[in-house]
Amino acid sequence: MSDEAKNDEHHEQTFESAGAGASHTFPLQCSALRKGGFVVIKGRACKIIDMSTSKTGKHGHAKVHLIATDIFTGRKYEELSPSTHNMDVPNVTRSEYQLINIDDGFLNLILLDGSAKDDVKVPEGELGADLQKAFDDGADVSVTLVAAMGEEQAISFKVNA
């Protein structure tokens, strides 16, 4: 075997393929964030409900004041950051599933392509009670899930006619 062939064999590497959403977040400059957009504050995926920019003194940097709510818990967070700094923005996905059954506090869902999903908890509070009632009434129900940073939750449902 030639030296070149040995070299090629030695340097050959295999890479594991990653899904399209390989990273849970991506960086974005604070000044590019917008109201209604998403941002990570204290390790939580949040939706920006209000933001303001303040100019500081002669040599200071402009600061961005963000007020956001956690997309899963609804808890309010605030963050003050220089406008030139980067903040993490979560990759948020919404997907719609067909509800097949509610079993032991978990939703049994099916995608349009026929694949099953049964690891989503019934939402707490009024949404969960309304969803249970619609299902118990024998309605054909579609559930919308939101997913970000490895968490997933049912956020709404609709009864199909």
C-alpha positions as a printed Julia matrix, in Angstrom:
161×3 Matrix{Float64}:
   0.0    0.0    0.0
   1.42   3.39  -0.96
   2.13   6.05   1.69
  -0.62   8.22   0.2
  -3.23   5.42   0.51
  -2.2    4.81   4.16
  -2.48   8.55   4.81
  -5.98   8.71   3.28
  -7.1    5.71   5.32
  -5.69   7.26   8.51
  -7.48  10.58   7.94
 -10.83   9.14   6.95
 -13.47  10.24   9.45
 -17.1    9.41   9.89
 -19.52  12.01  11.14
 -22.78  11.22  12.87
 -25.6   12.98  11.12
 -27.56  15.44  13.23
 -31.19  16.37  12.75
 -32.25  19.65  11.19
 -32.64  21.19  14.63
 -29.21  20.08  15.84
 -28.86  23.09  18.11
 -31.54  24.19  20.54
 -30.53  27.86  20.22
 -28.73  30.3   17.95
 -27.05  33.63  18.82
 -28.58  36.96  17.79
 -27.47  40.49  18.59
 -29.74  42.16  21.18
 -30.48  45.09  18.87
 -31.93  42.61  16.31
 -34.43  41.11  18.77
 -38.07  42.14  18.26
 -41.27  42.2   20.3
 -43.15  38.94  19.7
 -39.88  37.12  19.03
 -38.2   34.53  21.22
 -35.16  34.74  23.52
 -33.5   32.61  26.19
 -33.55  34.24  29.65
 -32.15  32.37  32.68
 -32.05  29.16  30.63
 -35.76  29.31  29.69
 -37.34  29.79  26.23
 -39.32  33.04  26.43
 -41.5   35.18  24.16
 -40.67  38.9   24.21
 -43.7   40.93  25.33
 -41.97  44.3   25.69
 -38.58  45.78  24.98
 -37.0   49.2   25.17
 -33.61  50.63  24.3
 -31.95  53.19  26.51
 -29.0   55.33  25.52
 -26.53  55.73  28.34
 -24.0   58.52  29.03
 -21.37  59.99  26.76
 -19.21  56.86  26.5
 -21.65  54.16  27.59
 -23.28  51.56  25.44
 -26.98  51.47  24.58
 -28.81  48.92  26.71
 -31.8   46.78  25.76
 -34.39  46.07  28.46
 -36.38  42.91  27.69
 -39.57  41.72  29.37
 -40.57  38.21  28.32
 -42.78  35.33  29.42
 -41.75  31.69  29.56
 -43.53  29.91  26.67
 -44.15  26.82  28.83
 -44.97  28.2   32.3
 -46.09  31.77  31.54
 -43.66  33.1   34.2
 -42.38  36.64  33.57
 -38.64  37.33  33.17
 -36.65  40.55  32.69
 -33.2   41.05  31.24
 -30.98  44.11  30.73
 -28.2   43.65  28.2
 -25.91  45.87  26.06
 -27.38  46.15  22.55
 -24.13  44.95  20.94
 -24.05  41.68  22.92
 -25.43  38.42  21.58
 -28.27  36.58  23.27
 -29.46  33.05  22.58
 -32.68  32.63  20.62
 -34.43  29.25  20.95
 -35.47  27.23  17.92
 -39.22  27.05  18.55
 -41.35  24.66  16.51
 -45.12  24.23  16.42
 -46.69  21.04  15.16
 -50.21  19.72  14.94
 -51.21  16.19  15.92
 -54.41  14.16  15.87
 -55.58  13.08  19.35
 -56.23   9.33  19.52
 -56.59   8.73  23.27
 -55.88  10.18  26.7
 -54.19   7.54  28.85
 -53.01   7.98  32.46
 -52.38  11.73  32.14
 -50.63  11.48  28.77
 -51.91  12.33  25.29
 -51.74   9.61  22.64
 -51.14  11.56  19.44
 -50.62  10.66  15.8
 -48.87  12.69  13.1
 -50.24  13.15   9.6
 -47.65  10.62   8.36
 -49.04   8.02  10.77
 -46.24   8.01  13.36
 -47.4    7.85  16.98
 -46.37  10.09  19.86
 -47.38   9.33  23.43
 -44.93  11.19  25.71
 -46.81  14.5   26.04
 -48.59  15.22  29.3
 -52.16  16.49  29.38
 -51.85  20.27  29.91
 -52.7   21.57  33.38
 -55.56  23.9   34.24
 -58.46  24.94  32.05
 -56.84  23.86  28.75
 -56.4   20.29  30.03
 -59.96  20.14  31.39
 -61.44  21.49  28.13
 -59.34  19.05  26.09
 -60.47  16.11  28.25
 -64.12  17.19  27.93
 -63.92  17.53  24.12
 -62.3   14.09  23.89
 -64.87  12.53  26.27
 -67.65  14.0   24.1
 -66.27  11.93  21.21
 -65.04  14.92  19.18
 -62.31  14.66  16.52
 -59.57  16.76  18.18
 -56.3   18.22  16.8
 -53.68  19.29  19.36
 -50.99  21.93  18.72
 -47.65  21.32  20.43
 -44.86  23.83  20.87
 -41.3   22.56  21.31
 -38.12  24.41  22.29
 -34.85  23.5   24.01
 -35.82  19.86  24.58
 -39.19  20.69  26.16
 -42.56  20.08  24.57
 -46.06  21.07  25.62
 -49.6   21.16  24.27
 -50.63  24.83  23.96
 -53.98  24.6   22.19
 -56.47  22.28  20.54
 -59.31  22.52  18.07
 -62.3   20.35  17.38
 -62.37  19.27  13.74
 -65.76  19.52  12.04
